[in-house]
Amino acid sequence: MHQATITLDPAFKVAPVRRRTFGAFVEHLGRCVYTGIYEPDHPLADDDGFRRDVLELTRELGVSTVRYPGGNFVSGYRWEDGIGPKEQRPRRLDLAWHSTETNEVGVDEFVRWCRKAGVEPMMALNLGTRGIAEALDLLEYCNHPSGTALSDLRVANGAKEPHGIRMWCLGNEMDGPWQTGHKTAREYGRLAAETARAMRMVDPSLELVACGSSSSSMPTFGAWEAEVLEEAYELVDFISCHAYYEERDGDLGSFLASDTDMQYFISSVVATADHVGARLKSRKRINISFDEWNVWYQSRFKDAGTPEDWPVAPRLLEDHYHLADAVTFGGLLITLLRNSDRVTAASLAQLVNVIAPIMTEPGGRAWRQTTFHPFAQTSRYATGDVLRVEPVSPVYETKAYGEVPLVHAVATHGEDGTTLFAVNRSMDGPLSLEIDARALGAVRVAEATTMTDPDVYARNTADEPDRVAPRPNPDVEQEPLRVLLPPVSWNVIRLTTS
């Protein structure tokens, strides 16, 4: 049997737990919006057409912020199309996802949904086919109280109070040649800087996100961040990171260690941003908004090809996640928490149906995918401060990353106690994890749950929605503190004062 140890000490603080780490993403893509969050003919639809079952699951998931409306979609989006009487809203071709956008849902509906879900709206701007003027127009429409053409238009459209959106993304993935309006780093950096400068003339307190690299494998990675920040460093608060992972060629061991690449991504962007800041002799620190991350089988999407027609809300990117996906997902979430000193916002992409923790059927049921559970448990139990933990663990060899520890973990500590989040990547047996918690005083394991299955590719479905879910872990010892982690498992261990 494998054995590992972890030491918990409240003196080893990384940073406070950032609630914005538990953000998500709603894009006009596939069925995320239509028959996802919005389906007016559904038996459970409320008066605004929002599915009550999806709202309940969103609250249970513990989402803090939601980024909207894209994603690639935003680079061709005209926000004015989505306001006013619905019967007068134009239908448009969406070049990003080869679909027809009906514009039944726009910024006002989205903010209304956010209020019902109890989440903070995070707005992305179109800097692909549009620019400074349109960004200012949307800001005025959303946030100015009244007394101007656009703020009064919002009031006339039924939103008397300002939307009060604080966090704004200055475009999306502008480094990618797939992006409508793709730009070089220098071109984008100048546009982002001038857009930010103008927006701050309206409201200096806004929190602004510049586009970083859409992947650490992009040929411009590193150079892109440096050039963009040379132009916009003093005008933005965040640089974004986007990363997706999938199992390739049956290499499960490397897939389970995908967080290794995420850590490389974060460390590289932090180093680049700090280098630019030093060169500019700035005392300001740029943080990371990791506003797209998930397991996504992109190879399946690429193999599917482009449809000949322009459908409304087609089934796109509807990955059905299994246990191994959820354990890898949990490792990514652990990595975000471990870097809470610099990753101060994040958005799981996406929320419903599209590579999502929540699945729905039109007119039918909604259920939790396997990835729902690591997110919901971490959002619920991660409170207080993030503690730096370095497991002493056996390693295994991976094709992609070399030697990787079997255990990947993080802990949080606050008034509600201490919680340890851990994945066991071992594929050949359980692991006995001893917890050295002497620095916490007299503590015991109050609760231990594990999510595992004899079949690492087991999935949840509408007919079997709880096949893979956290369950009590019976293999706990109190003296010394020791928990048996099953192979390929996601684990949450809560400690309390004896």
Short mmCIF file of C-alpha atoms in Angstrom, two decimals:
data_model
loop_
_atom_site.label_atom_id
_atom_site.label_comp_id
_atom_site.label_asym_id
_atom_site.label_seq_id
_atom_site.Cartn_x
_atom_site.Cartn_y
_atom_site.Cartn_z
CA MET A 1 0.00 0.00 0.00
CA HIS A 2 1.19 3.50 -0.80
CA GLN A 3 1.80 5.85 2.12
CA ALA A 4 2.05 9.64 2.29
CA THR A 5 2.06 12.36 4.92
CA ILE A 6 0.82 15.95 5.02
CA THR A 7 1.65 18.59 7.63
CA LEU A 8 -0.92 21.27 8.43
CA ASP A 9 0.20 24.48 10.12
CA PRO A 10 -1.95 27.63 10.28
CA ALA A 11 1.23 29.75 10.22
CA PHE A 12 1.90 28.70 6.63
CA LYS A 13 -0.65 30.98 4.98
CA VAL A 14 -0.73 31.53 1.22
CA ALA A 15 -3.58 34.07 1.08
CA PRO A 16 -7.22 34.38 2.05
CA VAL A 17 -9.63 32.11 0.18
CA ARG A 18 -10.88 34.21 -2.75
CA ARG A 19 -14.59 33.76 -3.33
CA ARG A 20 -14.10 34.73 -6.96
CA THR A 21 -12.08 31.53 -7.41
CA PHE A 22 -15.46 29.82 -7.64
CA GLY A 23 -16.68 31.67 -10.71
CA ALA A 24 -18.29 30.11 -13.78
CA PHE A 25 -19.01 31.06 -17.36
CA VAL A 26 -22.17 31.40 -19.47
CA GLU A 27 -21.61 31.84 -23.20
CA HIS A 28 -24.06 31.99 -26.08
CA LEU A 29 -22.77 28.63 -27.28
CA GLY A 30 -24.75 25.50 -27.95
CA ARG A 31 -27.35 24.91 -25.22
CA CYS A 32 -25.71 26.86 -22.41
CA VAL A 33 -28.23 29.71 -22.55
CA TYR A 34 -31.17 28.33 -24.56
CA THR A 35 -32.57 25.14 -22.92
CA GLY A 36 -29.79 25.61 -20.35
CA ILE A 37 -30.45 28.54 -18.04
CA TYR A 38 -33.37 29.82 -20.15
CA GLU A 39 -36.31 27.75 -21.41
CA PRO A 40 -39.61 29.64 -21.11
CA ASP A 41 -41.73 26.63 -22.15
CA HIS A 42 -40.20 24.31 -19.54
CA PRO A 43 -42.58 23.12 -16.76
CA LEU A 44 -40.17 24.56 -14.17
CA ALA A 45 -39.63 27.93 -15.90
CA ASP A 46 -40.26 31.02 -13.78
CA ASP A 47 -41.98 34.19 -14.97
CA ASP A 48 -38.76 35.33 -16.71
CA GLY A 49 -38.29 32.02 -18.54
CA PHE A 50 -35.42 30.79 -16.35
CA ARG A 51 -35.32 27.14 -15.35
CA ARG A 52 -35.82 26.88 -11.59
CA ASP A 53 -34.04 23.52 -11.45
CA VAL A 54 -30.91 25.04 -13.02
CA LEU A 55 -31.06 28.00 -10.65
CA GLU A 56 -31.22 25.62 -7.68
CA LEU A 57 -28.27 23.60 -8.95
CA THR A 58 -26.29 26.78 -9.58
CA ARG A 59 -26.82 27.82 -5.97
CA GLU A 60 -25.90 24.33 -4.77
CA LEU A 61 -22.75 24.44 -6.90
CA GLY A 62 -21.67 27.54 -4.97
CA VAL A 63 -20.88 29.76 -7.93
CA SER A 64 -19.67 33.25 -6.97
CA THR A 65 -19.30 35.07 -10.32
CA VAL A 66 -20.44 34.36 -13.87
CA ARG A 67 -18.58 35.61 -16.94
CA TYR A 68 -20.81 36.55 -19.90
CA PRO A 69 -21.53 36.52 -22.90
CA GLY A 70 -18.30 34.89 -24.16
CA GLY A 71 -15.95 33.46 -25.04
CA ASN A 72 -15.43 33.47 -28.78
CA PHE A 73 -19.03 34.59 -29.19
CA VAL A 74 -18.34 38.03 -27.75
CA SER A 75 -15.92 39.01 -30.53
CA GLY A 76 -18.80 39.34 -32.97
CA TYR A 77 -21.53 40.34 -30.53
CA ARG A 78 -23.59 43.54 -30.74
CA TRP A 79 -24.93 44.04 -27.24
CA GLU A 80 -27.71 46.33 -28.47
CA ASP A 81 -29.31 43.33 -30.22
CA GLY A 82 -30.18 41.82 -26.83
CA ILE A 83 -32.14 44.68 -25.25
CA GLY A 84 -35.67 45.99 -25.62
CA PRO A 85 -38.83 44.10 -26.66
CA LYS A 86 -37.93 40.51 -27.50
CA GLU A 87 -40.15 40.40 -30.57
CA GLN A 88 -38.14 43.26 -32.07
CA ARG A 89 -34.69 41.77 -31.44
CA PRO A 90 -32.78 40.74 -34.57
CA ARG A 91 -31.56 37.23 -35.31
CA ARG A 92 -27.86 37.15 -36.21
CA LEU A 93 -25.33 34.70 -37.53
CA ASP A 94 -22.79 33.73 -34.87
CA LEU A 95 -19.51 33.15 -36.67
CA ALA A 96 -17.77 31.72 -33.61
CA TRP A 97 -19.98 28.63 -33.30
CA HIS A 98 -21.69 28.59 -36.72
CA SER A 99 -25.10 29.10 -35.14
CA THR A 100 -28.04 31.50 -35.28
CA GLU A 101 -28.37 33.79 -32.26
CA THR A 102 -31.97 34.78 -31.45
CA ASN A 103 -31.01 37.40 -28.83
CA GLU A 104 -33.91 36.38 -26.59
CA VAL A 105 -31.44 36.68 -23.72
CA GLY A 106 -29.26 39.77 -23.43
CA VAL A 107 -27.54 41.80 -20.75
CA ASP A 108 -30.71 42.74 -18.84
CA GLU A 109 -31.95 39.14 -18.68
CA PHE A 110 -28.49 37.92 -17.72
CA VAL A 111 -28.22 40.35 -14.80
CA ARG A 112 -31.73 39.42 -13.70
CA TRP A 113 -30.71 35.75 -13.73
CA CYS A 114 -27.56 36.59 -11.73
CA ARG A 115 -29.64 38.26 -9.04
CA LYS A 116 -31.84 35.18 -8.75
CA ALA A 117 -28.83 32.86 -8.65
CA GLY A 118 -27.04 35.03 -6.10
CA VAL A 119 -23.93 35.52 -8.24
CA GLU A 120 -21.86 38.51 -9.32
CA PRO A 121 -22.03 39.35 -13.06
CA MET A 122 -18.73 39.64 -14.94
CA MET A 123 -19.00 41.22 -18.39
CA ALA A 124 -16.81 40.60 -21.43
CA LEU A 125 -16.46 43.28 -24.10
CA ASN A 126 -16.22 42.87 -27.85
CA LEU A 127 -12.77 44.11 -28.86
CA GLY A 128 -12.73 41.93 -31.96
CA THR A 129 -15.15 43.65 -34.34
CA ARG A 130 -15.81 46.64 -32.07
CA GLY A 131 -13.84 49.00 -29.85
CA ILE A 132 -13.71 51.86 -27.37
CA ALA A 133 -16.97 53.61 -28.24
CA GLU A 134 -19.09 50.48 -27.98
CA ALA A 135 -17.43 49.51 -24.70
CA LEU A 136 -18.26 52.91 -23.24
CA ASP A 137 -21.83 52.62 -24.48
CA LEU A 138 -22.30 49.29 -22.74
CA LEU A 139 -20.73 50.61 -19.54
CA GLU A 140 -23.08 53.61 -19.55
CA TYR A 141 -26.08 51.40 -20.23
CA CYS A 142 -25.20 48.99 -17.43
CA ASN A 143 -23.83 51.18 -14.67
CA HIS A 144 -24.89 54.82 -14.99
CA PRO A 145 -27.91 55.56 -12.75
CA SER A 146 -30.01 57.67 -15.15
CA GLY A 147 -30.16 60.96 -16.98
CA THR A 148 -28.31 59.96 -20.15
CA ALA A 149 -29.58 58.40 -23.37
CA LEU A 150 -28.31 54.90 -22.66
CA SER A 151 -28.97 54.80 -18.91
CA ASP A 152 -32.50 56.05 -19.53
CA LEU A 153 -32.89 53.36 -22.19
CA ARG A 154 -32.01 50.73 -19.57
CA VAL A 155 -34.62 52.22 -17.24
CA ALA A 156 -37.18 52.18 -20.06
CA ASN A 157 -36.33 48.52 -20.66
CA GLY A 158 -37.34 47.70 -17.10
CA ALA A 159 -34.08 47.95 -15.13
CA LYS A 160 -34.55 51.02 -12.96
CA GLU A 161 -31.46 50.40 -10.85
CA PRO A 162 -27.98 50.23 -12.42
CA HIS A 163 -26.58 46.75 -12.97
CA GLY A 164 -23.43 47.73 -11.06
CA ILE A 165 -21.05 45.43 -12.94
CA ARG A 166 -17.56 45.76 -11.41
CA MET A 167 -15.43 43.29 -13.35
CA TRP A 168 -14.94 43.65 -17.12
CA CYS A 169 -12.96 41.51 -19.57
CA LEU A 170 -11.28 43.53 -22.32
CA GLY A 171 -12.04 41.12 -25.14
CA ASN A 172 -11.49 37.38 -25.36
CA GLU A 173 -8.56 35.26 -26.57
CA MET A 174 -7.33 37.92 -28.95
CA ASP A 175 -4.11 35.91 -29.44
CA GLY A 176 -6.03 33.15 -31.26
CA PRO A 177 -6.32 33.14 -35.07
CA TRP A 178 -9.77 31.56 -34.61
CA GLN A 179 -10.96 34.76 -32.94
CA THR A 180 -13.02 37.19 -35.01
CA GLY A 181 -10.86 40.31 -35.08
CA HIS A 182 -7.68 38.48 -34.01
CA LYS A 183 -4.83 40.90 -33.33
CA THR A 184 -1.12 40.93 -32.65
CA ALA A 185 -0.07 41.50 -29.03
CA ARG A 186 0.96 45.07 -29.77
CA GLU A 187 -2.30 45.85 -31.58
CA TYR A 188 -4.39 44.35 -28.84
CA GLY A 189 -2.32 45.88 -26.04
CA ARG A 190 -2.85 49.37 -27.41
CA LEU A 191 -6.60 48.81 -27.85
CA ALA A 192 -6.95 47.29 -24.38
CA ALA A 193 -5.02 50.17 -22.83
CA GLU A 194 -7.07 52.86 -24.51
CA THR A 195 -10.35 51.08 -23.75
CA ALA A 196 -9.33 50.75 -20.11
CA ARG A 197 -8.24 54.39 -19.95
CA ALA A 198 -11.60 55.56 -21.29
CA MET A 199 -13.61 53.27 -19.01
CA ARG A 200 -11.70 54.56 -15.98
CA MET A 201 -12.71 58.09 -16.95
CA VAL A 202 -16.26 56.94 -16.26
CA ASP A 203 -15.44 54.89 -13.14
CA PRO A 204 -11.87 54.57 -11.80
CA SER A 205 -12.89 51.73 -9.48
CA LEU A 206 -13.67 49.21 -12.22
CA GLU A 207 -11.71 45.94 -12.22
CA LEU A 208 -10.36 45.23 -15.69
CA VAL A 209 -8.98 42.03 -17.19
CA ALA A 210 -6.57 42.04 -20.14
CA CYS A 211 -6.46 39.02 -22.43
CA GLY A 212 -3.55 36.72 -21.77
CA SER A 213 -2.73 33.58 -23.72
CA SER A 214 -5.51 31.17 -24.61
CA SER A 215 -3.16 28.27 -23.85
CA SER A 216 0.36 27.75 -22.56
CA SER A 217 1.02 25.88 -25.83
CA MET A 218 0.38 28.95 -28.01
CA PRO A 219 3.50 29.89 -30.01
CA THR A 220 3.23 33.46 -28.69
CA PHE A 221 2.88 32.41 -25.02
CA GLY A 222 5.00 34.56 -22.73
CA ALA A 223 5.81 37.13 -25.39
CA TRP A 224 2.08 37.90 -25.70
CA GLU A 225 1.71 38.66 -21.98
CA ALA A 226 4.85 40.78 -21.97
CA GLU A 227 3.84 42.94 -24.95
CA VAL A 228 0.24 43.39 -23.80
CA LEU A 229 1.30 44.41 -20.31
CA GLU A 230 3.97 46.79 -21.61
CA GLU A 231 1.05 48.74 -23.10
CA ALA A 232 -1.62 48.26 -20.42
CA TYR A 233 0.15 47.48 -17.11
CA GLU A 234 -0.96 50.56 -15.17
CA LEU A 235 -4.49 50.46 -16.58
CA VAL A 236 -5.59 46.87 -15.87
CA ASP A 237 -5.86 44.74 -12.74
CA PHE A 238 -5.70 41.21 -14.15
CA ILE A 239 -4.19 39.22 -16.99
CA SER A 240 -6.26 36.22 -18.04
CA CYS A 241 -5.29 32.55 -18.46
CA HIS A 242 -7.29 29.89 -20.30
CA ALA A 243 -6.55 26.16 -20.15
CA TYR A 244 -8.37 22.93 -21.04
CA TYR A 245 -7.24 19.35 -20.59
CA GLU A 246 -8.24 15.94 -21.93
CA GLU A 247 -7.01 12.37 -21.82
CA ARG A 248 -5.05 11.62 -24.98
CA ASP A 249 -4.22 8.24 -26.48
CA GLY A 250 -5.24 6.37 -23.35
CA ASP A 251 -2.57 8.10 -21.24
CA LEU A 252 -4.56 8.25 -18.02
CA GLY A 253 -1.52 8.84 -15.81
CA SER A 254 -0.55 12.06 -17.59
CA PHE A 255 -4.16 13.21 -17.70
CA LEU A 256 -4.57 12.84 -13.93
CA ALA A 257 -1.48 15.06 -13.56
CA SER A 258 -2.80 17.88 -15.79
CA ASP A 259 -2.50 20.31 -12.88
CA THR A 260 1.27 20.16 -13.47
CA ASP A 261 0.77 22.13 -16.67
CA MET A 262 -1.64 24.53 -14.98
CA GLN A 263 1.00 25.26 -12.33
CA TYR A 264 3.59 25.91 -15.06
CA PHE A 265 1.12 28.24 -16.78
CA ILE A 266 0.43 30.23 -13.60
CA SER A 267 4.09 30.46 -12.56
CA SER A 268 5.14 31.60 -16.03
CA VAL A 269 2.51 34.32 -16.26
CA VAL A 270 3.30 35.59 -12.76
CA ALA A 271 7.01 35.76 -13.62
CA THR A 272 6.30 37.58 -16.88
CA ALA A 273 3.94 40.09 -15.27
CA ASP A 274 6.35 40.81 -12.44
CA HIS A 275 9.21 41.24 -14.91
CA VAL A 276 7.22 43.81 -16.87
CA GLY A 277 6.30 45.59 -13.65
CA ALA A 278 9.96 45.74 -12.62
CA ARG A 279 10.99 47.10 -16.02
CA LEU A 280 8.30 49.79 -15.74
CA LYS A 281 9.42 50.54 -12.16
CA SER A 282 5.83 50.02 -11.02
CA ARG A 283 4.78 49.19 -7.48
CA LYS A 284 1.53 47.73 -8.79
CA ARG A 285 1.01 43.97 -8.93
CA ILE A 286 -0.98 42.30 -11.69
CA ASN A 287 -3.03 39.28 -10.62
CA ILE A 288 -4.43 36.43 -12.69
CA SER A 289 -8.02 35.88 -13.72
CA PHE A 290 -8.05 32.21 -14.78
CA ASP A 291 -11.37 32.81 -16.46
CA GLU A 292 -11.59 29.66 -18.58
CA TRP A 293 -10.54 26.28 -17.20
CA ASN A 294 -11.93 22.77 -17.36
CA VAL A 295 -11.63 19.29 -18.77
CA TRP A 296 -12.66 19.56 -22.44
CA TYR A 297 -12.26 16.91 -25.12
CA GLN A 298 -11.44 19.40 -27.84
CA SER A 299 -10.31 16.64 -30.19
CA ARG A 300 -13.91 15.40 -30.41
CA PHE A 301 -15.14 18.88 -31.32
CA LYS A 302 -12.52 19.28 -34.02
CA ASP A 303 -13.35 15.89 -35.48
CA ALA A 304 -17.06 16.76 -35.69
CA GLY A 305 -16.55 19.42 -38.41
CA THR A 306 -18.71 22.46 -39.21
CA PRO A 307 -22.46 22.01 -39.83
CA GLU A 308 -23.83 23.08 -43.20
CA ASP A 309 -26.73 25.03 -41.72
CA TRP A 310 -26.91 27.69 -38.97
CA PRO A 311 -28.94 26.03 -36.18
CA VAL A 312 -30.34 27.68 -33.05
CA ALA A 313 -28.86 26.30 -29.82
CA PRO A 314 -27.38 23.11 -31.31
CA ARG A 315 -25.85 20.40 -29.15
CA LEU A 316 -22.22 21.48 -29.05
CA LEU A 317 -19.37 20.46 -26.72
CA GLU A 318 -21.65 18.35 -24.51
CA ASP A 319 -18.93 16.28 -22.87
CA HIS A 320 -20.23 13.66 -20.44
CA TYR A 321 -17.72 13.48 -17.62
CA HIS A 322 -16.53 10.35 -15.84
CA LEU A 323 -14.70 9.76 -12.56
CA ALA A 324 -11.20 10.30 -13.97
CA ASP A 325 -12.36 13.61 -15.42
CA ALA A 326 -13.66 14.66 -12.01
CA VAL A 327 -10.44 13.68 -10.22
CA THR A 328 -8.39 15.63 -12.78
CA PHE A 329 -10.83 18.52 -12.41
CA GLY A 330 -10.35 18.41 -8.64
CA GLY A 331 -6.58 18.60 -9.12
CA LEU A 332 -6.99 21.73 -11.25
CA LEU A 333 -9.18 23.34 -8.59
CA ILE A 334 -6.60 22.48 -5.91
CA THR A 335 -3.95 24.22 -8.02
CA LEU A 336 -6.04 27.37 -8.32
CA LEU A 337 -6.43 27.47 -4.54
CA ARG A 338 -2.73 26.81 -3.97
CA ASN A 339 -2.02 29.96 -5.98
CA SER A 340 -4.56 32.20 -4.26
CA ASP A 341 -1.94 34.86 -3.67
CA ARG A 342 -1.93 35.60 -7.41
CA VAL A 343 -4.94 33.81 -8.90
CA THR A 344 -7.65 35.98 -7.38
CA ALA A 345 -10.46 35.19 -9.84
CA ALA A 346 -11.37 32.18 -11.96
CA SER A 347 -14.23 30.99 -14.15
CA LEU A 348 -15.11 27.36 -14.74
CA ALA A 349 -16.07 27.05 -18.39
CA GLN A 350 -18.93 26.52 -18.65
CA LEU A 351 -21.97 26.27 -16.36
CA VAL A 352 -24.71 24.34 -18.17
CA ASN A 353 -24.62 21.69 -20.93
CA VAL A 354 -21.49 23.00 -22.68
CA ILE A 355 -18.50 21.23 -21.04
CA ALA A 356 -20.46 21.81 -17.85
CA PRO A 357 -21.12 20.43 -14.37
CA ILE A 358 -24.88 20.77 -14.92
CA MET A 359 -26.72 18.95 -17.71
CA THR A 360 -30.29 19.42 -18.87
CA GLU A 361 -32.72 18.00 -21.39
CA PRO A 362 -35.13 20.32 -23.22
CA GLY A 363 -38.44 20.08 -21.41
CA GLY A 364 -36.92 17.47 -19.10
CA ARG A 365 -34.60 16.82 -16.21
CA ALA A 366 -31.44 18.48 -14.95
CA TRP A 367 -28.66 16.57 -13.21
CA ARG A 368 -25.16 16.85 -11.77
CA GLN A 369 -22.17 15.64 -13.72
CA THR A 370 -19.23 14.09 -11.87
CA THR A 371 -17.33 17.40 -11.99
CA PHE A 372 -20.14 19.11 -10.11
CA HIS A 373 -19.07 17.59 -6.82
CA PRO A 374 -15.43 18.71 -6.40
CA PHE A 375 -16.48 22.27 -7.25
CA ALA A 376 -19.49 22.29 -4.91
CA GLN A 377 -17.58 20.79 -1.98
CA THR A 378 -14.63 23.14 -2.37
CA SER A 379 -16.82 26.21 -2.71
CA ARG A 380 -18.73 25.16 0.41
CA TYR A 381 -15.85 24.16 2.67
CA ALA A 382 -12.91 26.34 1.56
CA THR A 383 -13.04 29.22 4.04
CA GLY A 384 -10.59 31.40 5.90
CA ASP A 385 -7.01 31.15 4.66
CA VAL A 386 -5.36 28.85 2.16
CA LEU A 387 -2.54 26.91 3.83
CA ARG A 388 0.62 25.88 2.04
CA VAL A 389 0.91 22.10 2.21
CA GLU A 390 3.61 19.98 0.60
CA PRO A 391 2.68 16.29 0.69
CA VAL A 392 5.51 13.81 1.22
CA SER A 393 4.29 11.30 -1.30
CA PRO A 394 5.43 8.50 -3.56
CA VAL A 395 5.81 9.52 -7.20
CA TYR A 396 4.92 7.87 -10.47
CA GLU A 397 6.26 8.37 -13.97
CA THR A 398 4.16 10.15 -16.60
CA LYS A 399 4.78 10.47 -20.30
CA ALA A 400 3.88 14.16 -20.37
CA TYR A 401 5.31 15.51 -17.10
CA GLY A 402 7.94 13.08 -15.84
CA GLU A 403 7.75 12.17 -12.14
CA VAL A 404 4.58 13.39 -10.41
CA PRO A 405 3.47 12.81 -6.77
CA LEU A 406 0.54 10.47 -6.22
CA VAL A 407 -1.07 12.98 -3.84
CA HIS A 408 -2.00 16.53 -4.79
CA ALA A 409 -3.57 18.59 -2.01
CA VAL A 410 -4.40 21.93 -0.46
CA ALA A 411 -5.90 22.95 2.90
CA THR A 412 -7.91 25.88 4.18
CA HIS A 413 -8.20 27.05 7.78
CA GLY A 414 -10.70 29.39 9.38
CA GLU A 415 -13.24 29.82 12.14
CA ASP A 416 -15.20 26.85 10.82
CA GLY A 417 -12.22 24.54 11.16
CA THR A 418 -9.66 23.11 8.78
CA THR A 419 -10.43 21.29 5.54
CA LEU A 420 -8.04 19.23 3.44
CA PHE A 421 -8.80 18.68 -0.24
CA ALA A 422 -6.79 15.89 -1.87
CA VAL A 423 -6.68 13.70 -4.96
CA ASN A 424 -5.08 10.27 -5.05
CA ARG A 425 -3.74 9.71 -8.56
CA SER A 426 -2.66 6.14 -7.87
CA MET A 427 -4.13 3.75 -10.43
CA ASP A 428 -2.92 0.56 -8.76
CA GLY A 429 -4.19 0.77 -5.19
CA PRO A 430 -5.22 2.89 -2.20
CA LEU A 431 -2.98 5.30 -0.33
CA SER A 432 -2.73 5.74 3.41
CA LEU A 433 -2.51 9.47 4.15
CA GLU A 434 -1.22 10.45 7.60
CA ILE A 435 -2.06 14.02 8.67
CA ASP A 436 0.33 15.81 11.01
CA ALA A 437 -1.94 18.42 12.58
CA ARG A 438 -0.07 19.07 15.82
CA ALA A 439 0.16 22.80 15.04
CA LEU A 440 -3.64 22.95 15.07
CA GLY A 441 -3.87 21.65 18.63
CA ALA A 442 -6.14 18.78 19.60
CA VAL A 443 -8.15 18.03 16.48
CA ARG A 444 -9.97 15.05 15.03
CA VAL A 445 -11.48 14.07 11.70
CA ALA A 446 -15.07 15.29 11.87
CA GLU A 447 -15.99 14.13 8.38
CA ALA A 448 -14.23 12.43 5.49
CA THR A 449 -15.79 11.90 2.09
CA THR A 450 -14.40 10.28 -1.01
CA MET A 451 -15.55 10.11 -4.61
CA THR A 452 -14.38 7.01 -6.43
CA ASP A 453 -15.65 4.03 -8.43
CA PRO A 454 -14.27 0.66 -9.50
CA ASP A 455 -14.67 1.94 -13.08
CA VAL A 456 -12.64 5.13 -13.55
CA TYR A 457 -14.77 5.88 -16.61
CA ALA A 458 -18.10 5.67 -14.75
CA ARG A 459 -20.46 8.54 -15.53
CA ASN A 460 -23.64 10.09 -14.18
CA THR A 461 -26.73 10.19 -16.39
CA ALA A 462 -30.28 11.51 -16.13
CA ASP A 463 -31.40 7.98 -15.21
CA GLU A 464 -28.49 7.38 -12.81
CA PRO A 465 -27.57 10.88 -11.61
CA ASP A 466 -25.72 9.79 -8.46
CA ARG A 467 -23.62 6.91 -9.80
CA VAL A 468 -20.48 8.93 -9.07
CA ALA A 469 -20.79 11.21 -6.03
CA PRO A 470 -19.02 11.87 -2.71
CA ARG A 471 -19.74 9.29 -0.04
CA PRO A 472 -18.58 8.88 3.56
CA ASN A 473 -15.11 7.39 3.83
CA PRO A 474 -15.17 4.71 6.55
CA ASP A 475 -11.39 4.21 6.59
CA VAL A 476 -10.46 6.88 9.14
CA GLU A 477 -8.17 6.60 12.19
CA GLN A 478 -8.07 9.30 14.85
CA GLU A 479 -4.79 8.35 16.64
CA PRO A 480 -2.73 9.21 14.67
CA LEU A 481 -4.86 11.03 12.11
CA ARG A 482 -4.91 8.77 9.09
CA VAL A 483 -7.31 8.41 6.14
CA LEU A 484 -7.24 5.75 3.45
CA LEU A 485 -7.67 7.31 0.01
CA PRO A 486 -9.05 4.93 -2.63
CA PRO A 487 -7.28 4.75 -6.01
CA VAL A 488 -8.18 7.53 -8.49
CA SER A 489 -10.25 9.47 -5.98
CA TRP A 490 -11.30 12.96 -4.91
CA ASN A 491 -11.26 13.41 -1.13
CA VAL A 492 -12.42 16.02 1.39
CA ILE A 493 -11.30 15.70 5.02
CA ARG A 494 -12.72 18.10 7.59
CA LEU A 495 -10.98 18.55 10.93
CA THR A 496 -12.45 20.01 14.07
CA THR A 497 -11.32 20.63 17.63
CA SER A 498 -11.45 17.48 19.74
#
